[in-house]
């Protein structure tokens, strides 16, 4: 029966996987320095799954005896039981999760455990584990994205008809529906979900069987392993398979863009909850006070989400930088891949969760929004359009309305405060329905173009958004079950 092969040599030392070649032992601090166990232990489930699929194939192919394969699988299941129940004792002498599991396996079933690593290297093993784990992470983030979208959708339903100022340059521009504004974020998150699905697909290729870098002399069945592990296909090049971390970059990028969207949403919540805007009131559960100023209620949670975005960008740039100078194939530098990506994923996951809670619990002050929409003379365009529709050249209409705005500004009034007589005094071209031009609800509902803020257009948009969110939720549920 063939002997197991490690990534560099056979296993003969219980402590180190490359013991045979070495006479001296490793410096204790160097051992700690080189370890990835504190980070990659998060992938234990993937490591066991990968090993079970691998050993079943070894048995089926006659590379190890059927008895050995059964014994090893049983041992791996027992190790999984210990990991699940928390009985597993992690030993920092183990470099990584792969060595930790193998050591525990051998402790349970004896030297036959050493046959598991036949025709496998930690190089294809770590790539396999990381891909399996990345798929789970992408699917669970997609679920978090769907939850936030659902919270936004339900607030958009609840406050349908509420009018708020729309801004450009953070200056009041034209009134819009609050629902329209909230739906803008639903679509950003829809693209985030698609990016996560793309990252999932990028990870969905099995590198197992690439061994250290060159493939192996053993008669493997890579496709059977891939199928058992739920991979869509196998990698076509062993060198690329063990040195590719693009799938992690895709996931990291998806996290960075999603964080950017959350950050923009949170920036608006910070602004909106200020006294100057007063559009929303944060729930107490998502606010903090001040130790000195009794009146304070701070939107800390929104600020933190905004702040954590920087970290997630850093995680992406860190991995891009780790990868940029590496010759083929595996290099130990690549062990630095997981800490950043896991940080990006857990940060986004937590931020999605708190943002969902914040959106679901905040109080919307519809009256303040409407009052804000009356300010800033946002009806000016519609008033000028009205004149133009009544035969006044637009240039002149612009001039006439400009004078009305100036007048209102001087007298501290809004365009909605003007009477029909006052409008008529400014131009006889104003029709009997001229006041409709400054009516906020009518201004909004006139935006009938597809994708516009008009009530009918937003109603149609809500239908599309609900479908998109349901599709995203179903995609995630299928991958997580
Ligand atoms: N802990 C390693 C990592 O995460 C596993 C691969 C080790 N391979 C090797 N040839 N030293 O990258």
XYZ file of C-alpha atoms and ligand atoms in Angstrom:
493
model
C 0.000 0.000 0.000
C 1.276 3.445 -0.880
C 2.710 5.615 1.840
C 1.218 9.000 2.567
C 2.947 12.023 1.079
C 3.128 15.371 2.815
C 3.631 18.590 0.892
C 7.399 18.244 1.231
C 8.047 14.798 2.705
C 6.526 11.738 4.309
C 5.241 11.886 7.842
C 7.274 10.186 10.481
C 7.238 12.583 13.370
C 4.168 12.968 15.555
C 4.970 16.593 16.229
C 5.885 17.859 12.773
C 4.699 16.710 9.392
C 8.181 16.955 7.931
C 10.075 15.315 10.825
C 12.083 12.845 8.735
C 14.195 15.480 7.038
C 15.040 17.349 10.220
C 17.454 16.718 13.048
C 17.006 19.820 15.141
C 13.658 20.997 16.458
C 12.000 24.247 15.615
C 12.531 27.349 17.706
C 9.517 27.771 19.961
C 8.807 31.337 18.947
C 9.274 30.509 15.272
C 6.706 27.746 15.683
C 4.265 30.285 17.050
C 5.239 32.819 14.406
C 4.550 30.347 11.626
C 1.252 29.061 12.952
C -2.089 29.857 11.385
C -4.196 27.760 13.751
C -5.670 30.740 15.647
C -7.150 31.947 12.358
C -7.795 28.844 10.263
C -9.426 26.825 13.041
C -12.589 28.583 11.913
C -12.464 26.276 8.873
C -12.594 23.024 10.833
C -15.878 21.877 9.345
C -14.547 22.348 5.817
C -11.344 20.533 6.727
C -13.223 17.465 7.968
C -15.618 17.473 5.001
C -12.678 17.689 2.596
C -10.829 14.865 4.299
C -13.849 12.563 4.379
C -14.469 13.104 0.657
C -10.777 12.550 -0.056
C -10.489 9.310 1.916
C -13.693 7.895 0.436
C -12.234 8.455 -3.000
C -8.906 6.906 -1.932
C -10.859 3.838 -0.805
C -12.999 3.683 -3.933
C -9.929 3.969 -6.147
C -8.044 1.286 -4.210
C -5.355 3.775 -3.222
C -5.949 2.814 0.403
C -7.719 -0.385 1.402
C -11.490 -0.220 1.921
C -10.979 -1.104 5.586
C -8.515 1.713 6.122
C -10.808 4.152 4.374
C -13.726 3.169 6.599
C -11.597 3.400 9.710
C -10.247 6.817 8.754
C -13.702 8.129 7.928
C -14.973 6.894 11.288
C -12.081 8.626 13.003
C -12.768 11.868 11.170
C -16.404 11.681 12.206
C -15.345 11.241 15.822
C -13.037 14.259 15.533
C -15.913 16.227 14.043
C -18.038 15.210 17.040
C -15.394 16.583 19.398
C -15.165 19.820 17.447
C -18.943 20.214 17.405
C -19.333 19.575 21.102
C -16.373 21.740 22.058
C -14.478 18.766 23.495
C -11.690 19.167 20.961
C -8.539 20.474 22.589
C -6.556 22.785 20.346
C -2.821 22.450 20.798
C -0.796 25.459 19.743
C 2.009 23.123 18.720
C -0.116 22.401 15.644
C 0.698 24.746 12.834
C -2.772 24.855 11.387
C -6.210 23.267 11.414
C -5.061 20.587 8.953
C -2.332 19.371 11.300
C -4.631 19.687 14.320
C -7.288 17.477 12.755
C -4.743 14.943 11.518
C -3.113 14.736 14.919
C -6.485 14.203 16.607
C -7.353 11.573 14.005
C -4.156 9.644 14.583
C -4.657 9.886 18.331
C -8.052 8.256 17.880
C -7.313 5.526 15.325
C -3.556 5.103 15.443
C -1.007 5.085 12.608
C -3.584 4.228 9.928
C -4.623 7.873 10.247
C -1.368 8.695 8.509
C -2.761 7.252 5.266
C -5.310 10.049 4.952
C -2.733 12.406 3.517
C -1.956 10.052 0.608
C -1.981 11.890 -2.725
C -2.702 15.164 -0.982
C -0.660 18.147 0.129
C -1.629 20.832 2.543
C -1.338 23.106 -0.477
C -4.375 21.657 -2.225
C -5.967 20.908 1.145
C -5.850 24.523 2.335
C -7.095 25.736 -1.032
C -10.006 23.282 -0.821
C -10.911 24.156 2.752
C -10.721 27.853 2.070
C -12.951 27.556 -0.979
C -15.547 25.491 0.903
C -15.463 27.964 3.762
C -15.638 30.976 1.431
C -18.757 29.538 -0.192
C -20.473 29.257 3.191
C -19.410 32.762 4.155
C -20.671 34.247 0.881
C -24.038 32.529 1.289
C -24.429 33.637 4.881
C -23.546 37.229 3.994
C -26.129 37.087 1.196
C -28.674 36.104 3.830
C -27.701 39.120 5.937
C -28.039 41.354 2.894
C -31.551 39.996 2.254
C -32.566 40.743 5.850
C -31.467 44.360 5.564
C -33.283 44.681 2.241
C -36.434 43.290 3.827
C -36.206 45.838 6.645
C -35.796 48.672 4.114
C -38.685 47.343 2.039
C -41.015 47.152 4.973
C -40.220 50.744 6.004
C -40.745 51.791 2.367
C -44.196 50.135 2.448
C -45.069 51.555 5.835
C -44.214 55.144 4.885
C -45.446 55.079 1.309
C -46.488 58.617 0.369
C -44.141 60.367 2.812
C -42.399 63.194 0.975
C -38.872 64.329 1.744
C -36.372 66.663 0.136
C -34.138 65.081 -2.466
C -30.636 66.549 -2.595
C -27.804 67.157 -4.970
C -24.600 68.620 -3.505
C -26.454 68.126 -0.199
C -28.538 71.132 -1.260
C -32.284 70.716 -1.542
C -33.088 69.839 -5.150
C -36.487 68.213 -5.759
C -38.931 66.466 -3.456
C -38.941 62.670 -3.567
C -40.785 59.876 -1.806
C -39.022 58.491 1.263
C -39.842 55.053 -0.171
C -37.920 55.927 -3.314
C -34.925 56.972 -1.242
C -35.022 53.757 0.804
C -35.392 51.661 -2.338
C -32.200 53.202 -3.725
C -30.398 51.291 -0.950
C -32.320 48.107 -1.691
C -30.873 48.188 -5.230
C -27.353 48.873 -3.996
C -27.729 45.836 -1.751
C -29.128 43.834 -4.655
C -25.865 44.422 -6.510
C -23.971 43.487 -3.347
C -25.869 40.203 -3.231
C -24.941 39.585 -6.873
C -21.284 40.269 -6.103
C -21.482 37.759 -3.253
C -23.001 35.204 -5.615
C -20.184 35.843 -8.071
C -17.649 35.341 -5.267
C -19.427 32.120 -4.364
C -19.158 30.911 -7.962
C -15.476 31.856 -8.100
C -14.865 29.686 -5.034
C -16.985 26.853 -6.366
C -14.159 24.910 -8.062
C -12.299 22.030 -6.438
C -8.500 22.199 -6.320
C -8.230 18.900 -4.449
C -5.987 16.464 -6.290
C -3.547 19.166 -7.371
C -1.323 17.945 -4.507
C 1.689 20.145 -3.750
C 1.873 21.803 -7.181
C 2.269 19.227 -9.930
C -0.577 16.776 -9.458
C 0.082 13.251 -8.281
C 1.065 9.789 -9.487
C -1.945 8.224 -7.758
C -5.014 7.329 -9.856
C -7.341 9.897 -8.290
C -10.925 10.599 -9.150
C -10.969 14.354 -8.675
C -14.448 14.775 -10.079
C -15.982 12.363 -7.592
C -14.434 14.320 -4.721
C -15.598 17.600 -6.204
C -19.125 16.288 -6.580
C -19.227 14.931 -3.067
C -18.074 18.267 -1.698
C -20.668 20.147 -3.754
C -18.189 21.885 -6.033
C -19.420 22.770 -9.522
C -16.234 21.547 -11.193
C -12.489 20.954 -10.754
C -9.541 23.258 -11.405
C -7.829 22.614 -14.746
C -4.245 23.480 -13.740
C -2.536 22.227 -10.571
C -0.088 25.147 -10.353
C -2.872 27.692 -10.626
C -5.058 25.654 -8.270
C -2.662 25.879 -5.316
C -1.599 29.480 -5.875
C -4.904 31.133 -6.712
C -6.581 33.317 -4.104
C -8.665 35.350 -6.550
C -11.822 33.865 -5.070
C -10.918 35.436 -1.717
C -10.256 38.750 -3.404
C -13.690 38.540 -5.013
C -15.256 37.936 -1.615
C -13.187 40.686 -0.029
C -14.146 43.125 -2.769
C -17.820 42.215 -2.396
C -17.482 42.972 1.334
C -15.721 46.284 0.682
C -18.416 47.519 -1.710
C -21.216 46.391 0.599
C -19.533 48.239 3.477
C -19.293 51.345 1.302
C -23.062 51.155 0.771
C -23.751 50.637 4.477
C -21.449 53.535 5.228
C -23.398 55.847 2.931
C -26.681 54.737 4.488
C -25.255 55.283 7.973
C -23.906 58.683 7.015
C -27.459 59.653 6.070
C -28.807 58.282 9.334
C -26.263 60.353 11.244
C -27.333 63.458 9.344
C -31.040 62.691 9.533
C -30.969 62.125 13.276
C -29.321 65.498 13.907
C -31.440 68.361 15.215
C -30.797 70.227 11.956
C -32.581 67.547 9.904
C -34.733 65.788 12.493
C -36.013 63.343 9.852
C -35.531 60.276 12.046
C -35.129 59.424 15.706
C -32.882 56.494 16.502
C -34.223 53.886 18.839
C -32.646 53.925 22.291
C -31.327 50.434 21.620
C -29.130 51.835 18.896
C -27.957 55.053 20.566
C -25.663 56.101 23.347
C -25.589 59.077 25.655
C -22.841 61.318 26.912
C -21.185 61.126 30.296
C -21.158 64.915 30.582
C -23.940 66.298 28.363
C -27.261 64.988 29.692
C -29.197 65.939 26.554
C -27.104 63.869 24.163
C -28.313 60.936 22.110
C -25.579 59.842 19.760
C -25.946 57.660 16.669
C -22.843 55.648 17.629
C -23.914 52.488 15.871
C -24.263 54.233 12.526
C -20.937 55.979 13.069
C -19.226 52.696 13.886
C -20.504 51.035 10.736
C -19.152 54.019 8.795
C -15.856 53.723 10.642
C -15.461 49.978 10.198
C -15.679 50.446 6.441
C -12.087 51.640 6.486
C -10.942 48.363 8.042
C -12.686 46.303 5.414
C -11.080 48.336 2.612
C -7.757 47.682 4.348
C -8.421 43.934 4.316
C -8.891 44.008 0.547
C -5.764 46.038 -0.113
C -3.767 43.831 2.265
C -4.577 40.669 0.327
C -3.999 42.307 -3.052
C -0.590 43.315 -1.750
C 0.227 39.888 -0.287
C -0.445 38.277 -3.670
C 1.247 40.731 -5.996
C 4.823 39.471 -5.920
C 4.398 35.733 -5.512
C 6.035 33.343 -7.948
C 4.198 30.100 -8.689
C 3.146 28.049 -6.875
C 2.359 27.977 -3.119
C 4.281 30.428 -0.937
C 3.887 30.734 2.784
C 2.942 34.386 2.309
C -0.426 33.049 1.265
C -1.132 31.913 4.804
C -1.739 35.625 5.448
C -4.827 35.477 3.215
C -7.411 34.347 5.730
C -7.105 36.775 8.662
C -8.066 39.774 6.540
C -10.840 38.103 4.604
C -12.367 36.591 7.736
C -12.204 40.017 9.357
C -13.918 41.590 6.345
C -16.642 38.939 6.420
C -17.308 39.085 10.150
C -17.258 42.890 10.109
C -19.755 43.056 7.247
C -21.893 40.396 8.875
C -22.074 42.338 12.153
C -22.676 45.636 10.328
C -25.522 44.135 8.306
C -27.074 42.900 11.499
C -26.932 46.187 13.400
C -27.988 48.212 10.384
C -31.010 45.950 9.910
C -31.950 46.535 13.540
C -31.402 50.263 13.233
C -33.627 50.536 10.149
C -36.339 48.356 11.660
C -36.535 50.361 14.899
C -35.952 53.991 13.981
C -38.834 56.449 14.125
C -39.548 58.337 10.929
C -40.660 61.911 11.481
C -42.795 62.325 8.375
C -43.862 65.855 9.284
C -40.272 67.067 9.609
C -39.468 65.552 6.246
C -42.455 67.220 4.617
C -41.586 70.559 6.223
C -38.065 70.119 4.891
C -39.490 69.464 1.443
C -41.403 72.741 1.577
C -38.183 74.641 2.134
C -35.494 75.308 -0.392
C -37.948 76.455 -3.087
C -37.855 72.988 -4.599
C -41.105 73.676 -6.471
C -39.354 76.283 -8.625
C -38.680 73.939 -11.551
C -42.283 72.763 -11.662
C -43.543 76.347 -11.489
C -41.339 77.338 -14.428
C -42.451 74.191 -16.308
C -46.061 75.261 -15.732
C -45.392 78.649 -17.340
C -43.542 77.017 -20.227
C -46.497 74.680 -20.734
C -48.682 77.777 -20.940
C -46.671 79.239 -23.794
C -44.031 81.285 -21.928
C -40.503 80.705 -23.343
C -38.582 78.749 -20.698
C -35.906 81.453 -20.345
C -38.620 83.978 -19.366
C -40.376 81.454 -17.149
C -37.070 80.871 -15.333
C -36.722 84.625 -14.819
C -40.284 85.070 -13.526
C -39.997 82.198 -11.053
C -36.567 83.406 -10.001
C -38.128 86.725 -8.991
C -40.871 84.923 -7.050
C -38.205 82.941 -5.183
C -36.383 86.163 -4.331
C -39.604 87.705 -3.078
C -40.366 84.682 -0.890
C -36.845 84.655 0.435
C -37.140 88.318 1.443
C -40.498 87.801 3.134
C -39.549 84.504 4.758
C -42.135 82.451 2.895
C -42.123 79.270 0.851
C -43.456 78.929 -2.699
C -46.367 76.992 -1.197
C -47.327 80.118 0.783
C -48.034 82.103 -2.406
C -51.655 82.642 -3.431
C -52.973 82.260 -6.967
C -53.456 86.037 -7.120
C -49.828 86.620 -6.255
C -48.754 84.201 -8.980
C -51.038 85.879 -11.489
C -49.602 89.243 -10.544
C -46.169 87.916 -11.466
C -47.380 86.521 -14.792
C -50.781 86.367 -16.382
C -49.698 83.126 -18.004
C -50.228 81.248 -14.707
C -53.347 79.103 -15.246
C -56.152 78.443 -12.752
C -54.367 75.216 -11.750
C -51.059 77.013 -11.075
C -51.108 76.071 -7.400
C -50.888 72.419 -8.408
C -47.402 73.219 -9.637
C -46.220 73.832 -6.075
C -48.190 71.041 -4.400
C -45.565 68.644 -3.009
C -47.543 65.466 -3.580
C -48.381 66.479 -7.121
C -44.789 67.482 -7.831
C -43.744 64.000 -6.813
C -46.518 62.126 -8.554
C -45.804 63.912 -11.843
C -42.446 62.072 -12.003
C -44.055 59.208 -13.878
C -40.990 58.065 -15.815
C -39.921 54.475 -15.182
C -37.566 54.473 -12.202
C -38.727 57.961 -11.186
C -40.104 59.032 -7.813
C -43.770 59.317 -8.852
C -46.150 57.259 -6.734
C -47.064 54.905 -9.569
C -43.454 54.447 -10.638
C -42.427 53.673 -7.055
C -45.300 51.228 -6.693
C -43.994 49.388 -9.752
C -40.469 49.559 -8.356
C -41.590 48.033 -5.073
C -42.867 44.988 -6.949
C -39.523 44.569 -8.730
C -37.587 45.050 -5.502
C -39.658 42.501 -3.610
C -39.000 39.949 -6.366
C -35.272 40.665 -6.380
C -35.040 40.316 -2.597
C -37.051 37.089 -2.581
C -34.752 35.694 -5.266
C -31.675 36.654 -3.233
C -33.109 35.139 -0.066
C -33.963 31.890 -1.884
C -30.454 31.703 -3.363
C -28.898 32.024 0.088
C -31.317 29.604 1.741
C -30.592 26.904 -0.834
C -26.820 27.257 -0.309
C -27.059 27.265 3.457
C -29.401 24.305 3.885
N -1.213 26.778 7.070
C -0.921 26.810 5.684
C -1.680 27.952 5.011
O -2.644 28.378 5.513
C -1.299 25.521 5.020
C -0.459 25.198 3.826
C 0.911 24.872 4.226
N 1.670 24.417 3.127
C 3.016 24.401 3.141
N 3.632 23.996 2.084
N 3.680 24.836 4.184
O -1.281 28.437 3.956
